[in-house]
Coordinates of C-alpha atoms and ligand atoms in Angstrom, one line a residue:
X1 CA 25.7 -3.0 -4.4
X2 CA 24.2 -4.4 -7.6
X3 CA 24.7 -8.1 -7.1
X4 CA 21.5 -10.1 -6.9
X5 CA 21.7 -12.1 -3.7
X6 CA 21.2 -15.8 -3.9
X7 CA 17.6 -16.0 -2.7
X8 CA 15.8 -19.2 -3.5
X9 CA 13.4 -17.4 -5.8
X10 CA 11.7 -19.3 -8.7
X11 CA 10.4 -18.1 -12.0
X12 CA 6.7 -18.1 -12.9
X13 CA 4.6 -17.7 -16.0
X14 CA 1.5 -16.7 -14.0
X15 CA 2.2 -13.1 -15.0
X16 CA 3.6 -12.5 -18.4
X17 CA 4.3 -9.7 -20.7
X18 CA 6.0 -7.4 -18.2
X19 CA 8.0 -4.6 -19.9
X20 CA 10.9 -2.7 -18.3
X21 CA 11.2 0.7 -20.0
X22 CA 12.2 2.2 -16.7
X23 CA 15.2 -0.1 -16.3
X24 CA 16.0 0.1 -20.0
X25 CA 15.9 3.9 -20.2
X26 CA 17.0 5.1 -16.8
X27 CA 18.5 2.0 -15.3
X28 CA 21.0 4.0 -13.3
X29 CA 18.1 4.8 -11.0
X30 CA 17.5 1.1 -10.2
X31 CA 19.3 -1.9 -8.7
X32 CA 18.3 -5.3 -10.0
X33 CA 16.9 -7.2 -7.0
X34 CA 14.6 -10.0 -5.9
X35 CA 12.2 -10.6 -3.1
X36 CA 13.0 -12.6 -0.1
X37 CA 11.9 -16.2 0.5
X38 CA 8.3 -16.5 1.6
X39 CA 7.8 -19.2 4.2
X40 CA 4.1 -19.8 3.9
X41 CA 2.3 -17.6 1.3
X42 CA -1.5 -17.2 1.6
X43 CA -3.6 -15.0 -0.6
X44 CA -5.6 -12.7 1.7
X45 CA -7.3 -10.5 -1.0
X46 CA -7.1 -10.2 -4.7
X47 CA -8.6 -7.5 -6.8
X48 CA -10.3 -9.6 -9.6
X49 CA -11.8 -6.6 -11.3
X50 CA -8.4 -4.7 -11.4
X51 CA -6.6 -7.8 -12.5
X52 CA -8.9 -8.2 -15.5
X53 CA -8.6 -4.5 -16.4
X54 CA -4.8 -5.1 -16.5
X55 CA -5.2 -8.1 -18.8
X56 CA -4.0 -10.5 -16.1
X57 CA -5.4 -14.0 -15.8
X58 CA -7.3 -14.2 -12.5
X59 CA -7.2 -18.0 -12.2
X60 CA -3.4 -18.0 -12.8
X61 CA -2.9 -15.3 -10.2
X62 CA -4.8 -17.3 -7.7
X63 CA -2.7 -20.5 -8.3
X64 CA 0.3 -21.2 -6.2
X65 CA 2.5 -19.9 -8.9
X66 CA 0.6 -16.6 -9.1
X67 CA 0.6 -16.2 -5.4
X68 CA 4.3 -16.7 -5.3
X69 CA 4.7 -13.8 -7.8
X70 CA 2.4 -11.6 -5.7
X71 CA 4.5 -12.4 -2.6
X72 CA 7.8 -11.7 -4.3
X73 CA 8.9 -15.3 -4.0
X74 CA 8.9 -15.9 -7.8
X75 CA 9.9 -13.7 -10.6
X76 CA 7.6 -13.5 -13.6
X77 CA 9.4 -15.0 -16.6
X78 CA 11.3 -12.4 -18.5
X79 CA 10.9 -9.7 -15.8
X80 CA 13.7 -7.6 -14.5
X81 CA 12.7 -6.7 -11.0
X82 CA 14.5 -3.7 -9.4
X83 CA 14.6 -1.7 -6.3
X84 CA 14.3 2.0 -7.3
X85 CA 16.6 4.7 -6.0
X86 CA 15.2 8.0 -4.8
X87 CA 16.0 10.8 -2.3
X88 CA 13.5 12.9 -0.4
X89 CA 12.7 15.6 2.0
X90 CA 11.1 13.9 5.0
X91 CA 9.4 16.3 7.5
X92 CA 11.4 19.1 5.9
X93 CA 14.9 17.5 6.2
X94 CA 16.7 16.2 3.2
X95 CA 17.8 12.5 2.8
X96 CA 20.0 12.1 -0.2
X97 CA 19.3 8.3 -0.5
X98 CA 16.1 6.7 0.5
X99 CA 15.0 4.3 -2.3
X100 CA 12.9 1.2 -2.1
X101 CA 13.9 -0.2 1.3
X102 CA 11.2 -2.9 1.2
X103 CA 9.8 -2.7 -2.3
X104 CA 10.4 -4.0 -5.8
X105 CA 9.3 -2.8 -9.2
X106 CA 8.5 -6.1 -11.0
X107 CA 7.9 -4.3 -14.3
X108 CA 5.3 -2.6 -16.4
X109 CA 2.0 -3.8 -17.8
X110 CA 0.7 -2.3 -21.0
X111 CA -3.1 -2.5 -21.3
X112 CA -5.0 -2.7 -24.6
X113 CA -5.5 1.1 -24.7
X114 CA -1.7 1.4 -24.5
X115 CA -1.8 2.6 -20.9
X116 CA 1.4 1.6 -19.0
X117 CA 1.3 0.8 -15.3
X118 CA 3.9 -0.3 -12.9
X119 CA 3.4 -3.6 -11.0
X120 CA 5.1 -3.1 -7.7
X121 CA 5.5 -5.1 -4.4
X122 CA 5.7 -3.6 -1.0
X123 CA 7.1 -5.7 1.9
X124 CA 9.1 -8.1 -0.3
X125 CA 12.3 -8.1 1.8
X126 CA 15.4 -6.1 2.3
X127 CA 17.2 -4.3 -0.5
X128 CA 20.4 -2.2 -0.7
X129 CA 18.2 0.7 0.3
X130 CA 16.9 -0.8 3.5
X131 CA 19.1 1.2 5.8
X132 CA 18.0 0.2 9.4
X133 CA 14.8 -1.4 8.3
X134 CA 14.0 -5.1 8.0
X135 CA 12.5 -4.8 4.5
X136 CA 9.2 -6.4 5.5
X137 CA 5.7 -5.2 6.0
X138 CA 2.8 -6.6 8.1
X139 CA -0.8 -7.6 7.4
X140 CA -2.6 -4.6 9.1
X141 CA -0.9 -1.7 7.2
X142 CA -0.9 -3.5 3.9
X143 CA -4.6 -4.2 4.1
X144 CA -5.0 -0.6 5.2
X145 CA -3.3 0.6 2.0
X146 CA -5.4 -1.8 0.0
X147 CA -8.7 -0.6 1.5
X148 CA -8.0 3.1 1.5
X149 CA -6.5 3.2 -2.0
X150 CA -9.4 1.3 -3.4
X151 CA -11.8 3.6 -1.6
X152 CA -10.0 6.6 -3.1
X153 CA -10.3 5.1 -6.5
X154 CA -14.0 4.5 -6.0
X155 CA -14.3 8.2 -5.0
X156 CA -12.8 9.1 -8.4
X157 CA -9.5 10.4 -6.9
X158 CA -6.3 9.6 -8.8
X159 CA -4.4 7.0 -6.9
X160 CA -2.2 3.9 -7.1
X161 CA -4.4 0.8 -6.8
X162 CA -4.2 -2.4 -4.9
X163 CA -4.0 -5.7 -6.7
X164 CA -3.4 -8.1 -3.8
X165 CA -2.2 -8.7 -0.3
X166 CA -0.5 -12.0 0.5
X167 CA 0.3 -13.1 4.0
X168 CA 3.8 -14.5 4.0
X169 CA 3.8 -16.6 7.2
X170 CA 6.9 -14.7 8.3
X171 CA 7.0 -13.3 11.9
X172 CA 7.8 -9.6 11.7
X173 CA 8.9 -7.7 14.8
X174 CA 7.2 -4.4 15.3
X175 CA 5.7 -3.4 18.7
X176 CA 5.4 -7.1 19.1
X177 CA 5.3 -10.0 16.7
X178 CA 3.1 -9.3 13.7
X179 CA 2.2 -11.4 10.7
X180 CA 4.2 -10.5 7.6
X181 CA 2.5 -9.5 4.3
X182 CA 3.3 -8.2 0.8
X183 CA 1.1 -5.8 -1.0
X184 CA 1.0 -5.8 -4.8
X185 CA 0.0 -2.4 -6.2
X186 CA -0.2 -0.7 -9.6
X187 CA 0.6 2.9 -10.4
X188 CA 0.8 5.1 -13.5
X189 CA 4.5 5.0 -12.4
X190 CA 6.6 5.2 -9.2
X191 CA 8.4 8.4 -10.3
X192 CA 8.4 10.8 -7.4
X193 CA 9.7 14.3 -6.7
X194 CA 12.3 12.3 -4.7
X195 CA 13.4 10.5 -7.9
X196 CA 14.3 13.9 -9.4
X197 CA 16.0 15.0 -6.1
X198 CA 18.2 11.9 -6.4
X199 CA 18.8 12.2 -10.2
X200 CA 19.9 15.8 -10.1
X201 CA 22.8 14.8 -7.8
X202 CA 24.0 12.2 -10.3
X203 CA 26.0 13.0 -13.3
X204 CA 24.1 13.0 -16.6
X205 CA 20.9 11.4 -15.3
X206 CA 18.5 14.3 -15.0
X207 CA 17.6 15.0 -18.7
X208 CA 17.0 11.3 -19.4
X209 CA 14.8 11.0 -16.3
X210 CA 12.8 14.2 -17.3
X211 CA 12.4 12.9 -20.9
X212 CA 11.3 9.5 -19.6
X213 CA 8.7 11.1 -17.3
X214 CA 7.4 13.4 -20.0
X215 CA 7.1 10.5 -22.5
X216 CA 5.3 8.4 -19.9
X217 CA 2.9 11.0 -18.3
X218 CA 2.8 14.1 -20.4
X219 CA 3.6 12.8 -24.0
X220 CA 1.9 15.8 -25.5
X221 CA 4.9 17.9 -24.3
X222 CA 7.5 15.7 -25.9
X223 CA 7.4 17.7 -29.2
X224 CA 8.2 21.0 -27.5
X225 CA 11.7 22.4 -27.9
X226 CA 14.4 21.4 -25.4
X227 CA 15.4 25.0 -24.8
X228 CA 14.2 28.5 -25.0
X229 CA 10.8 30.0 -24.6
X230 CA 8.0 27.4 -24.2
X231 CA 10.5 24.6 -23.6
X232 CA 9.3 21.2 -22.6
X233 CA 10.9 21.1 -19.1
X234 CA 9.1 24.3 -17.9
X235 CA 5.9 22.9 -19.5
X236 CA 6.5 19.6 -17.7
X237 CA 6.9 21.4 -14.4
X238 CA 3.6 23.3 -15.1
X239 CA 1.8 20.0 -15.9
X240 CA 3.0 18.4 -12.6
X241 CA 1.9 21.5 -10.7
X242 CA -1.5 21.3 -12.3
X243 CA -1.9 17.5 -11.7
X244 CA -0.9 17.9 -8.0
X245 CA -3.0 21.0 -7.4
X246 CA -6.0 19.1 -8.8
X247 CA -5.1 16.1 -6.6
X248 CA -4.7 17.9 -3.3
X249 CA -8.0 19.8 -3.9
X250 CA -9.7 16.4 -4.2
X251 CA -8.2 15.3 -0.9
X252 CA -9.4 18.5 0.8
X253 CA -12.9 18.1 -0.7
X254 CA -13.3 14.5 0.6
X255 CA -11.5 15.1 4.0
X256 CA -8.5 12.9 3.3
X257 CA -5.3 13.4 5.4
X258 CA -2.3 11.8 3.8
X259 CA -0.2 11.9 6.9
X260 CA 3.3 11.7 5.3
X261 CA 3.5 14.2 2.5
X262 CA 7.3 13.9 2.1
X263 CA 8.7 14.6 -1.4
X264 CA 9.4 10.9 -1.9
X265 CA 5.6 10.4 -1.5
X266 CA 4.7 13.0 -4.1
X267 CA 4.2 11.6 -7.5
X268 CA 5.0 13.0 -10.9
X269 CA 1.9 11.4 -12.3
X270 CA -0.4 13.2 -9.9
X271 CA -1.6 10.0 -8.2
X272 CA -1.9 9.6 -4.5
X273 CA 0.8 7.2 -3.3
X274 CA 2.0 5.5 -0.1
X275 CA -0.9 5.1 2.2
X276 CA 0.8 5.0 5.6
X277 CA -0.8 6.8 8.6
X278 CA -3.5 8.3 6.4
X279 CA -7.0 8.9 7.6
X280 CA -10.3 10.5 6.7
X281 CA -11.7 13.3 8.8
X282 CA -14.7 12.6 11.0
X283 CA -15.4 16.1 12.3
X284 CA -14.2 18.9 10.2
X285 CA -11.0 20.3 11.6
X286 CA -8.2 22.0 9.6
X287 CA -5.7 21.2 12.4
X288 CA -6.5 17.5 12.3
X289 CA -3.4 15.2 12.5
X290 CA -3.8 11.5 12.9
X291 CA -0.2 10.3 12.5
X292 CA 1.7 9.5 15.6
X293 CA 5.0 10.6 14.0
X294 CA 3.7 14.0 12.9
X295 CA 4.2 15.7 16.2
X296 CA 4.5 19.3 14.9
X297 CA 1.4 19.0 12.8
X298 CA 3.4 19.7 9.6
X299 CA 1.0 17.4 7.6
X300 CA -2.2 18.5 9.3
X301 CA -5.4 18.4 7.1
X302 CA -5.4 22.2 6.5
X303 CA -1.7 22.4 5.7
X304 CA -1.8 20.0 2.8
X305 CA -2.1 22.5 0.0
X306 CA 0.8 24.6 1.4
X307 CA 2.9 21.5 2.0
X308 CA 2.2 20.3 -1.6
X309 CA 3.4 23.7 -2.9
X310 CA 6.5 23.4 -0.8
X311 CA 7.2 19.9 -2.3
X312 CA 6.7 21.4 -5.7
X313 CA 9.3 24.0 -4.9
X314 CA 11.8 21.2 -4.2
X315 CA 10.8 19.7 -7.5
X316 CA 11.3 23.0 -9.3
X317 CA 14.9 23.2 -7.9
X318 CA 15.8 19.9 -9.6
X319 CA 14.7 21.2 -13.0
X320 CA 16.5 24.6 -13.0
X321 CA 19.4 23.6 -15.3
X322 CA 17.0 22.1 -17.8
X323 CA 14.6 25.0 -17.8
X324 CA 17.3 27.7 -18.6
X325 CA 21.0 27.7 -18.8
X326 CA 20.9 31.1 -17.1
X327 CA 20.2 30.4 -13.4
X328 CA 18.4 33.7 -12.8
X329 CA 16.1 33.2 -15.8
X330 CA 15.5 29.6 -14.7
X331 CA 14.5 30.7 -11.2
X332 CA 12.2 33.4 -12.5
X333 CA 10.5 31.0 -14.9
X334 CA 9.9 28.2 -12.4
X335 CA 8.8 30.7 -9.7
X336 CA 6.1 32.1 -12.0
X337 CA 4.8 28.6 -12.6
X338 CA 5.0 27.7 -8.9
X339 CA 3.1 30.8 -8.0
X340 CA 0.3 29.6 -10.2
X341 CA -0.3 26.8 -7.8
X342 CA -2.5 28.9 -5.5
X343 CA -4.8 29.9 -8.3
X344 CA -5.0 26.4 -9.7
X345 CA -5.7 24.9 -6.3
X346 CA -8.3 27.5 -5.6
X347 CA -10.0 26.8 -8.9
X348 CA -10.1 23.0 -8.4
X349 CA -11.3 23.5 -4.8
X350 CA -14.1 25.9 -5.6
X351 CA -15.2 23.9 -8.6
X352 CA -15.4 20.8 -6.4
X353 CA -17.2 22.7 -3.7
X354 CA -19.8 24.0 -6.1
X355 CA -20.5 20.4 -7.1
X356 CA -20.7 19.3 -3.5
X357 CA -23.3 22.1 -2.9
X358 CA -25.5 21.2 -5.9
X359 CA -24.0 24.1 -7.9
X360 CA -21.9 22.1 -10.4
X361 CA -21.0 24.3 -13.4
X362 CA -22.0 27.5 -11.6
X363 CA -19.7 29.9 -9.7
X364 CA -20.0 29.5 -6.0
X365 CA -19.2 32.6 -4.0
X366 CA -16.2 32.1 -1.8
X367 CA -17.8 33.5 1.3
X368 CA -20.6 31.0 1.1
X369 CA -18.0 28.2 1.2
X370 CA -15.9 29.8 3.9
X371 CA -18.9 30.4 6.1
X372 CA -19.9 26.8 5.8
X373 CA -16.4 25.7 6.7
X374 CA -16.4 28.0 9.7
X375 CA -19.7 26.6 10.9
X376 CA -18.6 23.0 10.3
X377 CA -15.4 23.7 12.3
X378 CA -17.2 25.5 15.1
X379 CA -19.8 22.8 15.7
X380 CA -17.5 19.9 14.9
X381 CA -19.7 18.7 12.0
X382 CA -19.1 15.3 10.5
X383 CA -17.5 16.3 7.2
X384 CA -19.0 13.4 5.2
X385 CA -22.4 13.5 6.8
X386 CA -22.8 17.2 6.5
X387 CA -23.2 17.2 2.7
X388 CA -25.6 14.3 2.7
X389 CA -27.6 16.1 5.3
X390 CA -27.6 19.3 3.1
X391 CA -29.0 17.2 0.2
X392 CA -31.7 15.8 2.6
X393 CA -32.5 19.4 3.6
X394 CA -33.3 20.2 -0.1
X395 CA -35.5 17.2 -0.4
X396 CA -37.5 17.5 2.9
X397 CA -36.6 20.8 4.4
X398 CA -35.2 19.1 7.5
X399 CA -31.6 18.2 8.1
X400 CA -30.9 15.0 10.0
X401 CA -29.1 16.2 13.1
X402 CA -26.5 13.6 13.6
X403 CA -23.0 15.1 13.3
X404 CA -24.5 18.3 11.7
X405 CA -24.5 21.9 12.6
X406 CA -27.4 22.8 15.0
X407 CA -30.3 24.0 12.9
X408 CA -30.7 27.4 14.5
X409 CA -27.1 28.2 13.7
X410 CA -27.2 26.8 10.2
X411 CA -30.5 28.5 9.2
X412 CA -29.0 31.9 8.0
X413 CA -26.5 30.0 5.9
X414 CA -29.2 27.7 4.5
X415 CA -31.1 30.7 3.3
X416 CA -28.1 32.1 1.4
X417 CA -27.4 28.7 -0.1
X418 CA -31.0 28.3 -1.3
X419 CA -30.8 31.7 -2.8
X420 CA -27.6 30.7 -4.6
X421 CA -29.3 27.6 -6.0
X422 CA -32.3 29.7 -7.0
X423 CA -30.0 32.2 -8.8
X424 CA -28.3 29.4 -10.7
X425 CA -31.7 28.1 -11.7
X426 CA -31.3 24.8 -9.9
X427 CA -34.3 22.6 -9.0
X428 CA -33.8 21.6 -5.4
X429 CA -34.6 17.9 -5.9
X430 CA -32.3 17.6 -8.9
X431 CA -29.6 19.5 -7.0
X432 CA -30.0 17.1 -4.1
X433 CA -29.6 14.1 -6.4
X434 CA -26.6 15.6 -8.1
X435 CA -25.1 16.2 -4.6
X436 CA -25.5 12.6 -3.6
X437 CA -23.6 11.6 -6.7
X438 CA -20.5 13.5 -5.6
X439 CA -20.7 13.5 -1.8
X440 CA -19.9 10.0 -0.5
X441 CA -22.0 8.4 2.1
X442 CA -19.5 5.7 3.0
X443 CA -15.8 6.5 3.5
X444 CA -13.2 4.4 5.4
X445 CA -14.2 5.6 8.9
X446 CA -11.2 5.3 11.2
X447 CA -13.1 3.3 13.9
X448 CA -14.3 0.8 11.3
X449 CA -10.9 0.5 9.5
X450 CA -9.3 0.0 12.9
X451 CA -11.7 -2.8 13.9
X452 CA -11.5 -4.5 10.5
X453 CA -7.7 -4.5 10.5
X454 CA -7.5 -5.8 14.1
X455 CA -9.8 -8.7 13.1
X456 CA -7.8 -9.4 9.9
X457 CA -4.6 -9.5 11.8
X458 CA -5.9 -12.1 14.1
X459 CA -7.2 -14.2 11.2
X460 CA -10.8 -13.0 10.6
X461 CA -11.1 -11.3 7.2
X462 CA -14.9 -11.0 7.2
X463 CA -15.1 -7.5 8.6
X464 CA -12.4 -6.3 6.1
X465 CA -14.2 -7.9 3.1
X466 CA -17.5 -6.2 4.2
X467 CA -15.8 -2.8 4.7
X468 CA -14.0 -3.1 1.4
X469 CA -17.3 -3.7 -0.3
X470 CA -18.9 -0.7 1.4
X471 CA -16.1 1.8 0.7
X472 CA -15.8 0.8 -2.9
X473 CA -19.5 1.7 -3.4
X474 CA -19.4 5.1 -1.7
X475 CA -22.5 6.9 -3.0
X476 CA -25.7 4.8 -3.1
X477 CA -27.3 4.1 0.3
X478 CA -28.0 0.5 1.3
X479 CA -30.2 -0.3 4.4
X480 CA -27.8 -3.0 5.6
X481 CA -24.9 -0.5 5.6
X482 CA -26.5 2.1 8.0
X483 CA -23.7 1.7 10.6
X484 CA -21.0 2.5 8.0
X485 CA -22.5 6.0 7.4
X486 CA -22.2 7.0 11.1
X487 CA -19.4 8.9 12.6
X488 CA -17.2 7.4 15.2
X489 CA -18.1 7.8 18.9
X490 CA -16.4 11.0 20.1
X491 CA -14.4 8.9 22.6
X492 CA -12.8 7.1 19.7
X493 CA -12.0 10.1 17.6
X494 CA -10.4 12.0 20.5
X495 CA -7.7 9.5 21.0
X496 CA -7.4 7.9 17.6
X497 CA -3.8 7.8 16.1
X498 CA -2.5 6.1 13.1
X499 CA 1.0 4.6 12.9
X500 CA 3.4 4.8 10.1
X501 CA 2.7 2.0 7.6
X502 CA 5.5 -0.3 8.8
Ligands
AMP1 P1 7.3 5.4 3.5 O1 7.1 6.0 4.8 O2 6.6 4.0 3.4 O3 7.1 6.3 2.4 O4 8.9 5.0 3.5 C1 9.9 5.9 3.6 C2 11.3 5.2 3.4 O5 11.5 4.2 4.4 C3 11.3 4.4 2.0 O6 12.6 4.6 1.6 C4 11.0 3.0 2.5 O7 11.5 2.1 1.6 C5 11.7 2.9 3.8 N1 11.1 1.9 4.7 C6 9.9 2.0 5.3 N2 9.7 0.9 6.1 C7 10.8 0.1 5.9 C8 11.2 -1.2 6.4 N3 10.4 -1.9 7.2 N4 12.4 -1.7 5.9 C9 13.1 -1.0 5.1 N5 12.8 0.2 4.6 C10 11.7 0.7 5.0
MG2 MG1 7.2 6.3 0.5

């Protein structure tokens, strides 16, 4: 299983200085591998700003040599590319072996401030983990991950980031023939709950994986004792619970629906990962599901915190033997930490809601939040537009009506909200400006994403480039972007479905 196939892959110096601590320290979780041949590589989009932050040479990346690396057709000199092994619970059912079926970890970049990031390719060809899949990816879904992950980053939400998308010139068979593509992305790491679910079933791997993850993401815990009270593995679990509670709260605040919250798509770092059939809410609806494969609504918008907690329970199960040699004590210890999820989530959510309502730093009464959510749900308010309209209300005393709750029904709530602002000593104008700094005006609206990806797939990248520019500048209004702030026509929203990122 570990032999490198004889792909005609070259080496390149366009990317240098990749390190391989993952392979060196927990190499049993990886298979050395290389990308497939790329018939006709063409760079569709490169994230210059990100490349520079990573210390990469933009001109070198744009050269033929650089594009070959970004497409998986050339290996950076000195790199040890691998396909990573992991397991995972998918829609509740356990798969003992998933792994990178169409991805490669090229290696790790270390920035000047000593931050380590994985450089990873998606759609680079079959691997020993491909199972029934072809190992490839296509232009639409890869540009979709690029766009949405960069939008999430611009919103201040922890996420993997997109470095490039290269069209490969390969014909890929999906519902018809689609143009092939490779996404290059960077992440704090690609360690997932599923990585632990795989490691715990292998002899002698778990402790080294946990220590590797701690050193990489929670180094302050590395000094804690291995055993007994206050041991590092229980603290590690608590740190991941905290990071993930904070993350899912941010998703809920911004109206993001991940779509495939399987344990293999739940990171140890607390970054959002694997943008497949994800979408942003237009109208507020806890039961919103966009993914065509989520037929039972397991990953519906409002279920996300509960599903996250379920995934963290699967993570806890993998750590039991490290936490305490007595199984009952181990279960009691991780259960207490797992139970703290609700409080942690609630605290992040209400803190975020306070900021969205111009009450940053003050306590917002839960009924005030809940009643707004109820009104938003009842009247199908546009989740993004609602908070901008509320800020306008503070400025001018008149909410714009588009996508908002009808004024006569909102009025009693507005009065309570104004009272809360008054009690917290907030000046309405200042509160409105503060709200506009945290409530986006521009999100990747499904109808616009759809149109941009359709155009890109048939060769016109202009709508994608514009939309990318818009969603990576989410807060400050620009006249020429008026159409991007509007909700989709209802006829679009009612039938819109996303398809798994294949
Ligand atoms: P995802 O839904 O992208 O998180 O992928 C779930 C699993 O399916 C991972 O193990 C992927 O590597 C694998 N996978 C998805 N698409 C393909 C494909 N076209 N070929 C091979 N493996 C795939
Ligand atoms: Mg995945």
